[in-house]
Short mmCIF file of N, CA and C in Angstrom, two decimals:
data_model
loop_
_atom_site.label_atom_id
_atom_site.label_comp_id
_atom_site.label_asym_id
_atom_site.label_seq_id
_atom_site.Cartn_x
_atom_site.Cartn_y
_atom_site.Cartn_z
N MET A 105 119.77 81.51 114.36
CA MET A 105 118.51 81.55 115.00
C MET A 105 118.10 82.88 114.19
N GLN A 106 118.52 84.08 113.82
CA GLN A 106 118.46 85.45 114.16
C GLN A 106 118.52 85.40 112.50
N LYS A 107 119.15 84.88 111.83
CA LYS A 107 119.94 84.46 110.91
C LYS A 107 118.15 83.81 109.40
N LYS A 108 117.78 82.84 110.39
CA LYS A 108 116.21 82.80 109.79
C LYS A 108 115.75 83.21 109.85
N LEU A 109 115.18 83.95 110.61
CA LEU A 109 113.91 85.09 111.09
C LEU A 109 114.31 85.91 110.00
N LEU A 110 115.39 86.02 109.89
CA LEU A 110 115.60 87.52 109.12
C LEU A 110 115.25 86.97 107.60
N GLY A 111 116.35 85.54 107.56
CA GLY A 111 115.41 85.34 106.11
C GLY A 111 114.27 85.21 105.97
N SER A 112 113.50 84.36 107.03
CA SER A 112 112.02 84.44 106.55
C SER A 112 111.23 85.37 106.97
N ILE A 113 111.23 86.20 107.58
CA ILE A 113 110.27 87.35 107.40
C ILE A 113 110.41 88.60 106.03
N SER A 114 112.32 88.87 105.40
CA SER A 114 112.39 88.89 104.63
C SER A 114 111.62 87.94 102.78
N ILE A 115 111.73 87.37 103.01
CA ILE A 115 111.99 86.57 102.11
C ILE A 115 109.01 86.84 102.54
N LEU A 116 108.86 86.36 103.06
CA LEU A 116 107.39 86.70 103.59
C LEU A 116 107.16 89.08 103.45
N LEU A 117 108.05 90.14 103.15
CA LEU A 117 108.38 90.91 103.04
C LEU A 117 107.27 90.76 100.68
N LEU A 118 108.73 90.37 100.15
CA LEU A 118 108.83 89.99 98.92
C LEU A 118 107.52 89.67 98.66
N LEU A 119 107.53 88.34 98.88
CA LEU A 119 105.80 87.76 98.65
C LEU A 119 104.77 89.41 98.33
N LEU A 120 104.26 89.74 99.76
CA LEU A 120 103.87 91.53 100.29
C LEU A 120 104.03 91.99 98.95
N ILE A 121 104.24 92.29 98.29
CA ILE A 121 105.63 93.08 97.62
C ILE A 121 105.16 92.64 95.73
N VAL A 122 105.27 91.51 95.44
CA VAL A 122 104.87 91.29 94.31
C VAL A 122 103.74 91.30 94.31
N ALA A 123 102.79 90.38 95.44
CA ALA A 123 101.73 90.23 95.14
C ALA A 123 100.54 91.71 95.55
N CYS A 124 101.03 92.13 96.03
CA CYS A 124 100.12 94.16 95.94
C CYS A 124 100.83 95.21 94.82
N GLY A 125 102.09 94.36 94.08
CA GLY A 125 102.07 95.67 92.51
C GLY A 125 101.33 94.29 91.58
N ARG A 126 100.72 93.75 91.99
CA ARG A 126 100.16 92.08 90.77
C ARG A 126 98.59 93.68 90.65
N GLU A 127 98.44 93.66 91.97
CA GLU A 127 96.53 94.45 91.89
C GLU A 127 95.70 94.90 90.42
N ASP A 128 96.55 95.75 90.03
CA ASP A 128 95.69 95.59 89.01
C ASP A 128 95.78 94.94 87.64
N ASP A 129 96.18 93.98 87.70
CA ASP A 129 96.27 93.08 86.81
C ASP A 129 94.99 91.93 87.03
N ASN A 130 94.96 92.54 88.10
CA ASN A 130 93.20 91.52 88.75
C ASN A 130 92.12 92.11 87.69
N VAL A 131 91.74 91.13 86.64
CA VAL A 131 89.99 91.29 87.07
C VAL A 131 89.53 92.40 86.74
N ASN A 132 88.89 92.28 88.58
CA ASN A 132 87.97 92.09 89.52
C ASN A 132 88.35 94.02 89.44
N ASN A 133 88.73 94.02 89.09
CA ASN A 133 89.65 95.70 89.92
C ASN A 133 88.74 96.64 88.43
N ALA A 134 88.35 96.24 87.39
CA ALA A 134 88.67 96.75 86.19
C ALA A 134 87.28 97.62 85.95
N ASP A 135 87.76 98.60 85.09
CA ASP A 135 86.72 99.41 85.14
C ASP A 135 85.04 99.55 84.05
N PHE A 136 85.64 98.13 83.74
CA PHE A 136 84.54 97.74 82.48
C PHE A 136 84.58 96.41 82.94
N GLN A 137 83.78 95.07 82.40
CA GLN A 137 84.18 93.33 81.74
C GLN A 137 82.97 94.41 80.94
N GLY A 138 83.17 93.45 79.60
CA GLY A 138 82.07 93.11 78.68
C GLY A 138 82.35 92.54 77.44
N SER A 139 81.09 92.76 76.84
CA SER A 139 82.35 91.38 75.23
C SER A 139 82.34 92.49 74.13
N ILE A 140 83.52 92.84 73.01
CA ILE A 140 83.71 93.63 72.05
C ILE A 140 82.56 93.09 71.45
N ASN A 141 82.31 94.10 70.52
CA ASN A 141 81.25 94.44 69.81
C ASN A 141 81.90 94.15 68.05
N GLU A 142 82.30 95.96 68.13
CA GLU A 142 82.85 96.48 66.81
C GLU A 142 84.93 97.04 66.97
N VAL A 143 85.49 96.52 66.02
CA VAL A 143 86.55 97.33 66.28
C VAL A 143 86.38 97.85 65.96
N LYS A 144 87.28 99.28 65.35
CA LYS A 144 87.01 100.41 64.41
C LYS A 144 88.81 100.87 64.82
N GLU A 145 88.41 102.06 64.19
CA GLU A 145 90.58 102.52 63.12
C GLU A 145 91.05 102.75 64.49
N ASN A 146 90.44 103.36 65.43
CA ASN A 146 90.98 104.06 67.01
C ASN A 146 90.03 103.54 68.61
N SER A 147 90.03 102.62 68.20
CA SER A 147 88.51 102.24 69.01
C SER A 147 87.81 101.09 69.31
N ILE A 148 87.72 100.95 69.95
CA ILE A 148 86.43 99.37 69.83
C ILE A 148 85.08 99.65 70.45
N ILE A 149 84.28 99.24 70.03
CA ILE A 149 83.08 99.07 70.54
C ILE A 149 83.22 98.40 71.46
N VAL A 150 82.36 98.14 73.12
CA VAL A 150 82.12 97.51 73.97
C VAL A 150 80.82 97.34 74.42
N GLY A 151 79.77 96.30 74.70
CA GLY A 151 78.26 95.97 75.65
C GLY A 151 78.71 94.87 76.68
N GLU A 152 77.73 94.75 77.16
CA GLU A 152 77.31 93.81 78.39
C GLU A 152 77.67 92.26 77.82
N ASP A 153 77.88 91.20 78.36
CA ASP A 153 78.56 90.45 78.28
C ASP A 153 77.76 89.53 78.33
N ASP A 154 76.00 89.33 79.20
CA ASP A 154 75.62 88.58 79.80
C ASP A 154 73.36 89.05 78.83
N VAL A 155 73.72 89.03 77.88
CA VAL A 155 72.49 89.95 77.99
C VAL A 155 71.70 88.79 77.56
N ASP A 156 70.17 89.97 77.57
CA ASP A 156 68.80 89.03 76.71
C ASP A 156 68.22 89.05 75.69
N PRO A 157 68.72 88.34 74.17
CA PRO A 157 68.09 89.11 73.65
C PRO A 157 67.40 90.16 72.89
N GLU A 158 66.87 89.61 73.91
CA GLU A 158 64.68 90.79 74.10
C GLU A 158 64.45 91.96 74.30
N ALA A 159 66.20 92.30 75.09
CA ALA A 159 66.82 93.07 76.36
C ALA A 159 67.22 94.12 75.51
N SER A 160 67.27 95.72 75.58
CA SER A 160 68.52 96.27 74.69
C SER A 160 69.46 96.83 76.03
N TYR A 161 70.77 97.06 75.58
CA TYR A 161 72.31 97.48 76.60
C TYR A 161 72.57 98.83 75.31
N PRO A 162 73.33 99.98 76.58
CA PRO A 162 73.97 100.40 76.59
C PRO A 162 75.04 99.40 75.65
N THR A 163 75.73 100.86 74.47
CA THR A 163 77.62 100.35 74.11
C THR A 163 77.68 101.72 74.34
N TYR A 164 79.81 101.31 74.63
CA TYR A 164 80.52 102.10 74.75
C TYR A 164 81.41 102.55 73.68
N GLU A 165 82.18 103.18 72.70
CA GLU A 165 82.64 103.73 72.39
C GLU A 165 83.80 103.77 73.57
N ILE A 166 85.67 102.94 73.10
CA ILE A 166 85.85 102.74 74.26
C ILE A 166 87.57 103.79 73.29
N LEU A 167 88.31 104.78 73.76
CA LEU A 167 89.84 105.06 72.59
C LEU A 167 90.18 104.42 72.97
N ILE A 168 90.90 103.87 71.99
CA ILE A 168 92.76 103.42 72.57
C ILE A 168 93.42 104.10 71.57
N ASP A 169 95.03 104.73 72.39
CA ASP A 169 96.54 105.73 72.01
C ASP A 169 97.72 105.01 72.01
N ASP A 170 98.95 104.67 71.82
CA ASP A 170 99.66 104.22 71.79
C ASP A 170 99.87 104.69 72.79
N LYS A 171 99.22 104.73 74.05
CA LYS A 171 99.91 104.07 75.19
C LYS A 171 99.19 103.13 75.84
N THR A 172 98.61 102.88 75.16
CA THR A 172 97.13 102.04 75.82
C THR A 172 97.76 100.45 75.47
N LYS A 173 98.23 99.68 76.78
CA LYS A 173 98.41 98.28 76.22
C LYS A 173 97.45 96.74 76.90
N PHE A 174 97.85 96.50 75.72
CA PHE A 174 97.24 95.22 75.77
C PHE A 174 97.75 93.81 76.42
N SER A 175 97.22 93.24 76.74
CA SER A 175 97.72 91.85 77.66
C SER A 175 95.89 90.98 77.76
N GLY A 176 96.58 89.23 77.82
CA GLY A 176 96.00 88.56 76.98
C GLY A 176 96.06 87.95 76.12
N GLU A 177 94.79 87.62 75.09
CA GLU A 177 95.30 86.72 74.03
C GLU A 177 95.42 87.97 72.78
N VAL A 178 96.18 88.31 73.18
CA VAL A 178 95.55 89.51 72.25
C VAL A 178 97.41 90.41 72.92
N GLU A 179 97.93 91.05 72.08
CA GLU A 179 99.16 91.76 73.19
C GLU A 179 99.16 93.12 72.32
N ALA A 180 98.37 93.47 71.14
CA ALA A 180 98.52 94.81 70.47
C ALA A 180 96.96 94.77 69.70
N PHE A 181 96.83 96.43 69.20
CA PHE A 181 95.85 96.72 69.59
C PHE A 181 95.60 96.22 68.03
N LYS A 182 96.93 96.11 66.91
CA LYS A 182 96.65 95.60 65.24
C LYS A 182 96.10 94.46 65.35
N ASP A 183 96.04 93.66 66.36
CA ASP A 183 96.17 92.50 66.31
C ASP A 183 94.73 91.64 67.11
N LEU A 184 93.64 93.18 67.40
CA LEU A 184 92.60 92.50 68.41
C LEU A 184 91.35 92.50 67.59
N ASP A 185 91.37 93.06 65.79
CA ASP A 185 90.02 92.94 64.76
C ASP A 185 89.91 91.57 64.29
N LYS A 186 91.24 90.46 64.09
CA LYS A 186 91.14 89.38 63.62
C LYS A 186 91.30 87.98 65.15
N PHE A 187 91.82 88.93 66.23
CA PHE A 187 91.52 87.53 66.75
C PHE A 187 89.29 88.20 67.14
N VAL A 188 88.66 89.50 67.29
CA VAL A 188 88.08 88.93 67.72
C VAL A 188 86.62 88.19 66.26
N ASN A 189 86.74 88.31 65.61
CA ASN A 189 86.58 88.23 64.45
C ASN A 189 86.61 86.63 64.03
N GLN A 190 88.12 86.11 64.69
CA GLN A 190 87.91 84.95 64.77
C GLN A 190 86.91 83.81 66.05
N THR A 191 87.00 84.29 67.04
CA THR A 191 86.20 83.94 68.30
C THR A 191 84.58 84.73 68.51
N GLU A 192 84.48 83.58 68.38
CA GLU A 192 82.98 83.31 68.96
C GLU A 192 82.54 84.84 70.28
N HIS A 193 83.29 84.44 71.22
CA HIS A 193 83.21 85.96 72.57
C HIS A 193 84.35 86.24 73.30
N SER A 194 84.08 86.84 72.33
CA SER A 194 86.11 87.57 73.13
C SER A 194 84.91 88.45 74.90
N ILE A 195 85.64 88.32 75.54
CA ILE A 195 85.45 88.82 76.64
C ILE A 195 86.77 90.17 76.58
N VAL A 196 86.31 91.12 77.53
CA VAL A 196 87.23 92.48 77.50
C VAL A 196 87.38 93.60 78.79
N HIS A 197 87.87 93.42 79.50
CA HIS A 197 88.42 93.83 80.56
C HIS A 197 89.08 95.26 80.32
N LEU A 198 88.20 95.79 81.24
CA LEU A 198 89.50 97.92 80.59
C LEU A 198 89.35 98.93 81.96
N TRP A 199 90.34 98.82 81.97
CA TRP A 199 91.12 100.15 82.87
C TRP A 199 91.06 101.60 81.82
N VAL A 200 90.52 102.46 82.51
CA VAL A 200 89.83 104.18 82.38
C VAL A 200 90.88 104.98 82.37
N ILE A 201 91.75 105.43 81.98
CA ILE A 201 92.68 106.76 81.71
C ILE A 201 91.68 107.66 82.89
N ASP A 202 90.30 108.64 82.20
CA ASP A 202 89.64 109.40 83.76
C ASP A 202 88.25 109.60 82.99
N LYS A 203 87.42 108.53 83.94
CA LYS A 203 86.25 108.10 84.23
C LYS A 203 85.25 109.66 83.72
N GLY A 204 84.29 109.23 83.23
CA GLY A 204 83.46 111.48 83.38
C GLY A 204 82.70 111.26 84.37
N GLN A 205 81.37 112.30 84.36
CA GLN A 205 80.87 112.40 85.32
C GLN A 205 80.39 111.16 85.56
N ASP A 206 79.83 110.32 87.29
CA ASP A 206 79.17 109.52 87.36
C ASP A 206 79.83 108.41 86.23
N ASN A 207 81.27 108.06 86.22
CA ASN A 207 81.78 107.25 86.19
C ASN A 207 81.42 106.72 85.03
N GLU A 208 81.59 107.74 83.82
CA GLU A 208 80.71 107.03 82.75
C GLU A 208 82.37 107.04 81.48
N ILE A 209 82.62 105.63 80.99
CA ILE A 209 83.77 105.32 80.00
C ILE A 209 83.48 105.49 78.76
N ASP A 210 82.24 106.16 78.32
CA ASP A 210 82.95 106.18 77.12
C ASP A 210 82.94 106.91 76.33
N ASN A 211 83.35 106.70 75.34
CA ASN A 211 84.18 107.60 74.30
C ASN A 211 84.66 108.45 76.14
N ARG A 212 85.95 107.64 75.76
CA ARG A 212 87.24 107.71 77.21
C ARG A 212 88.16 106.70 76.19
N ILE A 213 89.77 107.69 76.77
CA ILE A 213 90.93 106.38 76.51
C ILE A 213 90.75 105.56 77.96
N VAL A 214 91.35 104.37 77.70
CA VAL A 214 91.78 103.61 78.20
C VAL A 214 93.46 103.29 78.32
N SER A 215 93.87 102.70 79.80
CA SER A 215 95.24 102.46 80.07
C SER A 215 95.52 101.37 79.49
N LYS A 216 94.06 100.68 79.45
CA LYS A 216 95.09 98.35 79.89
C LYS A 216 93.88 98.52 79.25
N VAL A 217 93.78 97.06 78.29
CA VAL A 217 92.70 96.34 78.41
C VAL A 217 92.92 95.06 77.85
N ILE A 218 92.55 93.76 78.94
CA ILE A 218 92.99 92.12 78.94
C ILE A 218 91.96 91.85 78.34
N VAL A 219 91.75 90.78 76.67
CA VAL A 219 90.74 90.33 76.08
C VAL A 219 91.44 89.15 76.87
N GLU A 220 90.12 88.24 76.40
CA GLU A 220 90.28 86.92 76.67
C GLU A 220 89.10 86.39 75.95
N LYS A 221 88.63 84.75 75.87
CA LYS A 221 87.50 83.35 75.63
C LYS A 221 86.95 83.87 76.81
N GLU A 222 85.33 83.25 76.18
CA GLU A 222 84.74 83.53 76.72
C GLU A 222 84.78 82.07 77.07
#
């Protein structure tokens, strides 16, 4: 009886640890979600993904370094431009390393990028 109880508790704890460890992969925790407007040499230009064509919205240049991790539809920065050109509307989720004053993300380096198709 004690072995079954201990085994059940162990499995429950393992599931909790695994679930908590994946919290960073939750796109709802991203610092920014939007669309990719342009891919540059060492950065991407992103903006809002749900826009009114008659309004203007800010865009942000997001810096990519060799430590930035990519996942989703794109595994590396070198593949991003091709993906964006072949996909009508790509969505990006960004985790910024050092957000500026007032949580500004413009010209900041990102630690993680998840790229998806809309």
